[in-house]
Short mmCIF file of C-alpha atoms in Angstrom, two decimals:
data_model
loop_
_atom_site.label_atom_id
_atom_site.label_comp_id
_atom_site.label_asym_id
_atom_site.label_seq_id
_atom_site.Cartn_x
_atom_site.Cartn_y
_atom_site.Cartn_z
CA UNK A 26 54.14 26.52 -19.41
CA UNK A 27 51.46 28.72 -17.99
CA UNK A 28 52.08 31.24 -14.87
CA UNK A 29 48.66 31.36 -14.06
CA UNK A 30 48.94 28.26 -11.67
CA UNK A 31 52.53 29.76 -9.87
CA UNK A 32 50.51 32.92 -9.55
CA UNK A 33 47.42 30.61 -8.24
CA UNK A 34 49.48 29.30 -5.61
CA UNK A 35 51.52 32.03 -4.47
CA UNK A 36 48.25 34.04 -3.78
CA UNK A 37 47.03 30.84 -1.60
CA UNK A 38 50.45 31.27 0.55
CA UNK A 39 50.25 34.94 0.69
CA UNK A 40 47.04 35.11 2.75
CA UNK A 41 47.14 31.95 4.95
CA UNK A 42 44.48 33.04 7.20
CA UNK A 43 42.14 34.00 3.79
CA UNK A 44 42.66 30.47 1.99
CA UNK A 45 41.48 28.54 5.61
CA UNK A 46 38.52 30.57 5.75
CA UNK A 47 37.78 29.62 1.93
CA UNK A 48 39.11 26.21 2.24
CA UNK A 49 36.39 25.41 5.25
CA UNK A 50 33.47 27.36 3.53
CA UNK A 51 33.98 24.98 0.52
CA UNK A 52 34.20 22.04 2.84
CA UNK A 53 31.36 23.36 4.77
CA UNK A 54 29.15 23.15 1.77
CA UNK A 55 30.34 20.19 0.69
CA UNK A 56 29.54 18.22 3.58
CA UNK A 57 26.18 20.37 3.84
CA UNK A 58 25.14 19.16 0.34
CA UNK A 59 26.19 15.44 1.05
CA UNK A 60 23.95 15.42 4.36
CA UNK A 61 21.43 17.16 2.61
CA UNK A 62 21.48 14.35 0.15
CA UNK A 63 21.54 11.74 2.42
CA UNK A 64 18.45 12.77 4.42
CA UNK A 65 16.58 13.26 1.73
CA UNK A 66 17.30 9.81 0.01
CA UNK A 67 16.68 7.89 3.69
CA UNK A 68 13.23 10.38 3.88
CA UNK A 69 12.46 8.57 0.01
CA UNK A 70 13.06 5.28 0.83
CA UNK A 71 11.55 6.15 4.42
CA UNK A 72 8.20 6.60 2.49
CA UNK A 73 8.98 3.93 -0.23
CA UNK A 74 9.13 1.46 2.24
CA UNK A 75 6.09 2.75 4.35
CA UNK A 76 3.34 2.59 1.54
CA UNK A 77 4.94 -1.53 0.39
CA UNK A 78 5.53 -2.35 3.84
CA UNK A 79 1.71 -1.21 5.14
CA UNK A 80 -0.56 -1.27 1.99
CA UNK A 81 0.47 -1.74 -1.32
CA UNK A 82 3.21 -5.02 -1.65
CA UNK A 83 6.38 -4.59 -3.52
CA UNK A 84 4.38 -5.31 -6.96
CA UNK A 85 0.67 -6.16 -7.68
CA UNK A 86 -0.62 -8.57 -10.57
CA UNK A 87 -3.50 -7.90 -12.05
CA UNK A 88 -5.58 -8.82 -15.46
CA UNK A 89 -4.75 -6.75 -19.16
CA UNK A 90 -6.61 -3.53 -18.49
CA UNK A 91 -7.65 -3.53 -15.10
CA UNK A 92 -6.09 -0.53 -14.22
CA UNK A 93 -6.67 1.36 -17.61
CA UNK A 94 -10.71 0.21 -16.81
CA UNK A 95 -13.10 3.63 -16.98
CA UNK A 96 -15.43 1.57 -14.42
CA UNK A 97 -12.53 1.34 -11.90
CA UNK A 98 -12.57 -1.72 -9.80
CA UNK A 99 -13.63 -4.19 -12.52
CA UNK A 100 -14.35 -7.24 -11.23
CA UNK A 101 -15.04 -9.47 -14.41
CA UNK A 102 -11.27 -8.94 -14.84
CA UNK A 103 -10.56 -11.70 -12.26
CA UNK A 104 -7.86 -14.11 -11.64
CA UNK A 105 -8.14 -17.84 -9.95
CA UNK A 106 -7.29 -17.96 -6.38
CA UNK A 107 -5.86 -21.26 -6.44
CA UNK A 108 -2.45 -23.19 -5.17
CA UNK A 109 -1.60 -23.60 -8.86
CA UNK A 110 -1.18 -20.23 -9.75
CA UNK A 111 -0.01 -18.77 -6.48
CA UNK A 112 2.92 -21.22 -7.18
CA UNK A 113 3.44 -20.17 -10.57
CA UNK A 114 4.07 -16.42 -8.89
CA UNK A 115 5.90 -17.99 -6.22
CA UNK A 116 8.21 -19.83 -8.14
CA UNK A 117 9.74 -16.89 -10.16
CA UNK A 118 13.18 -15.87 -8.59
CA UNK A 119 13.11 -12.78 -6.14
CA UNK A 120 9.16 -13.18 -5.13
CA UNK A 121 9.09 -14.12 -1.70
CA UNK A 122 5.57 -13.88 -0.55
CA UNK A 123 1.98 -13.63 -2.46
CA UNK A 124 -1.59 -12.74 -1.21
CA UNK A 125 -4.79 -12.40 -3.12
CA UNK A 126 -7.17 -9.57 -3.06
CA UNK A 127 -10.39 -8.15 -4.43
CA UNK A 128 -10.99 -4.20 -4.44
CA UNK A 129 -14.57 -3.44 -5.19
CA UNK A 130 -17.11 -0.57 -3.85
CA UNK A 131 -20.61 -0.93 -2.28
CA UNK A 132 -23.08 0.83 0.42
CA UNK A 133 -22.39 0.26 4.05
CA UNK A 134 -25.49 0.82 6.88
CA UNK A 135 -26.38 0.97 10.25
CA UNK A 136 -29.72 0.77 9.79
CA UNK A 137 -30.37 4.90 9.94
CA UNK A 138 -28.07 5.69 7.41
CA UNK A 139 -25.60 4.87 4.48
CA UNK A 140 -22.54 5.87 2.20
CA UNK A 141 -20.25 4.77 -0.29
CA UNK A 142 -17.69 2.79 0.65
CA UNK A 143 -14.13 1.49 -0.82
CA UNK A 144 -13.67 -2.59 0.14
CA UNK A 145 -10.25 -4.25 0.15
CA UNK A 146 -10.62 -7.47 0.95
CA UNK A 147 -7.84 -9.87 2.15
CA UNK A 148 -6.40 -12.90 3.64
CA UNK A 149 -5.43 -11.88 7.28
CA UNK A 150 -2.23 -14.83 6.78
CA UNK A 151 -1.30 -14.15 3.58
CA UNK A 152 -1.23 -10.34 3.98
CA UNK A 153 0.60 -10.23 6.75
CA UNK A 154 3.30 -12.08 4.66
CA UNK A 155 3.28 -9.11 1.87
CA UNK A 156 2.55 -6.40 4.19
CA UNK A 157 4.25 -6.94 7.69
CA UNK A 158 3.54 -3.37 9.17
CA UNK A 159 0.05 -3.16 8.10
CA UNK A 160 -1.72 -3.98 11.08
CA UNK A 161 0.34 -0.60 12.59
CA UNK A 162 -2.87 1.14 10.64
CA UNK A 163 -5.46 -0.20 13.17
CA UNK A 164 -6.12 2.38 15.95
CA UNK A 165 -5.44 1.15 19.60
CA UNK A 166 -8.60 -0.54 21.17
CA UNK A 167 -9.53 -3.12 18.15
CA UNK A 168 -7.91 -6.24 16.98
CA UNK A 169 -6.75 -6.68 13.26
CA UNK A 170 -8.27 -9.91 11.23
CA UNK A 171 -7.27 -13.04 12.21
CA UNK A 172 -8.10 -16.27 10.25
CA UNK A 173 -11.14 -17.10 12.13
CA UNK A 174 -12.85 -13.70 11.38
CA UNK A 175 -15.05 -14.52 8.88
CA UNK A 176 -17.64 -11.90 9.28
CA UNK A 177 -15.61 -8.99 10.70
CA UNK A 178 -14.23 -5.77 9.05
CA UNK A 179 -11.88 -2.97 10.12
CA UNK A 180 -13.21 0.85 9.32
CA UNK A 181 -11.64 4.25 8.65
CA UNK A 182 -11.95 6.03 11.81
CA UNK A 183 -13.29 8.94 10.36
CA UNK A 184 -16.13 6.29 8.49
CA UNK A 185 -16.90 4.61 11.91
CA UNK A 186 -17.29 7.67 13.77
CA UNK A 187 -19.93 9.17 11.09
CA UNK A 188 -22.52 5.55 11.90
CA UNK A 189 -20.97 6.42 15.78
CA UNK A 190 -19.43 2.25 14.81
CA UNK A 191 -16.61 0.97 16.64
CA UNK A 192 -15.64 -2.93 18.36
CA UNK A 193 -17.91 -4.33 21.64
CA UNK A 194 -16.97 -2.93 24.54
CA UNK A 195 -15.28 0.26 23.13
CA UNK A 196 -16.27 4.17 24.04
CA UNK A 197 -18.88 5.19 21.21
CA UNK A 198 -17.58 8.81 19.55
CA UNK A 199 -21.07 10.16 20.17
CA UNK A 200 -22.23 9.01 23.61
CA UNK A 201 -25.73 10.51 23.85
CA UNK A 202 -26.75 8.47 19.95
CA UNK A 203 -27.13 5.16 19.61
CA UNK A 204 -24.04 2.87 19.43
CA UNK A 205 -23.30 0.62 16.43
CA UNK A 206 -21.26 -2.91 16.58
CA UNK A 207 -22.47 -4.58 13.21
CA UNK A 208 -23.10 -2.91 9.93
CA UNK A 209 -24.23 -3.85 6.81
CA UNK A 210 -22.54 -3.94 3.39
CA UNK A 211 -24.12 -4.03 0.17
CA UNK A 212 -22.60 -4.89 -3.22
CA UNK A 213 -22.87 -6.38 -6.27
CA UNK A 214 -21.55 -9.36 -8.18
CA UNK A 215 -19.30 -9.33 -11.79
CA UNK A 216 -22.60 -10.12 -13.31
CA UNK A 217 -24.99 -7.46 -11.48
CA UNK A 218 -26.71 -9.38 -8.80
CA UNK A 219 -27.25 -7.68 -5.57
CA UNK A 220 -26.57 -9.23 -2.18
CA UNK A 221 -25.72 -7.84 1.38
CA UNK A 222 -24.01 -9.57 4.42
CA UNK A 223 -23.55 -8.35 8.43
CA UNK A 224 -20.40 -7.47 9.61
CA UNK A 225 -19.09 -6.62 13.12
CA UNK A 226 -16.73 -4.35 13.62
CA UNK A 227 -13.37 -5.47 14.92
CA UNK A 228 -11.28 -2.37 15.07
CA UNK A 229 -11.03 1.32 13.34
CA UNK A 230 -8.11 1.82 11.03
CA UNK A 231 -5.91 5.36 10.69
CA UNK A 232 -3.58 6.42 7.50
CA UNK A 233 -2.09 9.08 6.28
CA UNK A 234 -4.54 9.26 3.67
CA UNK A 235 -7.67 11.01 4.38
CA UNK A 236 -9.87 8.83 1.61
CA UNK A 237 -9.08 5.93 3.15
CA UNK A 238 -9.92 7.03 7.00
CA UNK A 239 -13.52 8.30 5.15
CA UNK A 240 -14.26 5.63 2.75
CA UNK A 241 -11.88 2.00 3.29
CA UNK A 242 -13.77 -1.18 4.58
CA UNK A 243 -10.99 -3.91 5.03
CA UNK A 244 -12.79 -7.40 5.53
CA UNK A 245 -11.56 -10.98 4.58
CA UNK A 246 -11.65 -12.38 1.63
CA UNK A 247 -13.80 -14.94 1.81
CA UNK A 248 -16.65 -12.51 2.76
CA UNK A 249 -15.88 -10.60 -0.29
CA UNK A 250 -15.91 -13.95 -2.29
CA UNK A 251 -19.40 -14.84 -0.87
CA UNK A 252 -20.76 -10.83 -0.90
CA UNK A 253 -19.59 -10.81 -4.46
CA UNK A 254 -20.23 -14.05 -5.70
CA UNK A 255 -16.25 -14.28 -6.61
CA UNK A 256 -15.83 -17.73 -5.22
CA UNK A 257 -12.18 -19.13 -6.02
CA UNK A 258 -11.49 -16.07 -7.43
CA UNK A 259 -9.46 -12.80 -6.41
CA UNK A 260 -8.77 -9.09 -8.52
CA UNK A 261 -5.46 -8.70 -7.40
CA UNK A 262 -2.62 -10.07 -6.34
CA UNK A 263 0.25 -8.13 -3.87
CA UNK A 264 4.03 -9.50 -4.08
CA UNK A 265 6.72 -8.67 -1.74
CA UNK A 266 9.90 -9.32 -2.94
CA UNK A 267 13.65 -10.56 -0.91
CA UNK A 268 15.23 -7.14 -2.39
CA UNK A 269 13.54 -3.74 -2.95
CA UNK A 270 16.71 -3.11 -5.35
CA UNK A 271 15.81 -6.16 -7.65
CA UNK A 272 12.63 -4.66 -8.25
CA UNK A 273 12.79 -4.06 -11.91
CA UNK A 274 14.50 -7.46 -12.00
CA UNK A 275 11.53 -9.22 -10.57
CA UNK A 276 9.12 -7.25 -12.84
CA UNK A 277 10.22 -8.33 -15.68
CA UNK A 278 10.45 -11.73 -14.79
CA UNK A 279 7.06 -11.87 -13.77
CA UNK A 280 5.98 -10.53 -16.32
CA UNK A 281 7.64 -13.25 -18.84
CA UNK A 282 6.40 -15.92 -16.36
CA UNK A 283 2.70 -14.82 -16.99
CA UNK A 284 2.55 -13.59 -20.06
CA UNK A 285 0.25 -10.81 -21.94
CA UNK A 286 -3.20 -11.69 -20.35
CA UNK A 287 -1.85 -10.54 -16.88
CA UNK A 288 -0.03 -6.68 -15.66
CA UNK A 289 2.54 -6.21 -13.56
CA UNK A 290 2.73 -3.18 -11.41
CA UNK A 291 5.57 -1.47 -9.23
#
């Protein structure tokens, strides 16, 4: 039998006062490391659960090669935005809530000047459903979409405060220039007809992404559907799910439940 762990041990005894100050340094770091770990994995899911919660949805469905597209944003890759197929999402175990979309780009005015901008279009109900802290986004002093909004839109603050934009009755960001309430969007359609439609502004959203504060027009959907001539029709479609940890679970069911004409996105 080997001495080395009599000779291990007896050292350990000899200097009592030597082996505490080792034994706590190791259980020091120990419990260090395991904090370290912990905060770190709550910051993760912190985040994790920010972006689904706010923006994003759990999962988002959309048409084969959408988001390979080179245009970015394509909107002949549609899908129907009717009870039929909102069910056949619905119905696949884990999914607990659905909401329809459309992402597509345009120019927005005042009248004096225009820029690009980024539209997401949604259903106020629906999205509240998928994303239950994303009205946190809109900036104190506006109101987020409700149902009977049917010609408003929310703005980027840093958007609204370049056309001086910004709800009735609010504090305009320049005082001495002229104060905007309504604004004009312009787009095009799937098949490259023009049209443009008034909004007014209900409220200024703020993220922690800059692009979004400069460029992201929120409005409902079925101004989208009209601007863009998408009637009955949506380009995406956001899922939130009963378990973050069944994620993968849910994917793949989906994605069996749909089949190879549609994507599946975490």
């Amino acid at each position: 039998m080997s001495r080395l762990p009599r000779l291990a041990a007896r050292n350990v005894a000899r200097n009592r006062r030597r082996s505490r100050i080792t034994l706590a340094a190791i259980l020091l770091g120990v419990a260090a490391a395991v904090l370290l770990r912990g905060v770190n994995g709550g910051f993760v899911d912190f985040m994790i659960r920010d972006v689904v919660e706010t923006r994003t949805g759990a999962l988002q469905i959309h048409r084969a090669g959408y988001v390979d597209s080179n245009e970015g944003m394509p909107l002949e890759l549609s899908m129907p935005a009717d009870p039929a197929f909102i069910e056949r999402i619905r119905r696949v175990p884990g999914v607990k809530a659905v909401a329809g979309r459309i992402q597509f780009a345009g120019l927005i005015t005042n009248g004096l000047s225009q820029t690009m901008f980024a539209g997401r279009a949604i259903d106020p109900v629906a999205e509240k459903q998928v994303c239950p802290r994303a009205e946190s986004e809109v900036v104190a002093g506006g109101a987020p979409l409700s149902p009977g909004d049917g010609s408003a839109a929310l703005l980027g603050d840093e958007l609204a405060k370049s056309f001086n934009a910004g709800p009735a009755g609010s504090p305009p960001a320049n005082p001495s220039a002229p104060a905007f309430h309504e604004l004009t969007l312009s787009s095009t359609s799937p098949e490259g007809r023009a049209n443009s439609l008034s909004v007014g502004v209900n409220g200024l959203t703020r993220s922690a992404m800059l692009f979004e504060n400069k460029r992201v027009v929120t409005v409902p959907l079925s101004l989208a559907q009209e601007l863009l001539g998408m009637r009955g029709l949506v380009t995406e479609y956001a899922v939130a799910v009963d378990d973050l940890g069944d994620l993968e679970q849910v994917t793949e069911h989906l994605r069996e439940a749909l089949g190879p004409q549609y994507e599946v996105h975490t």
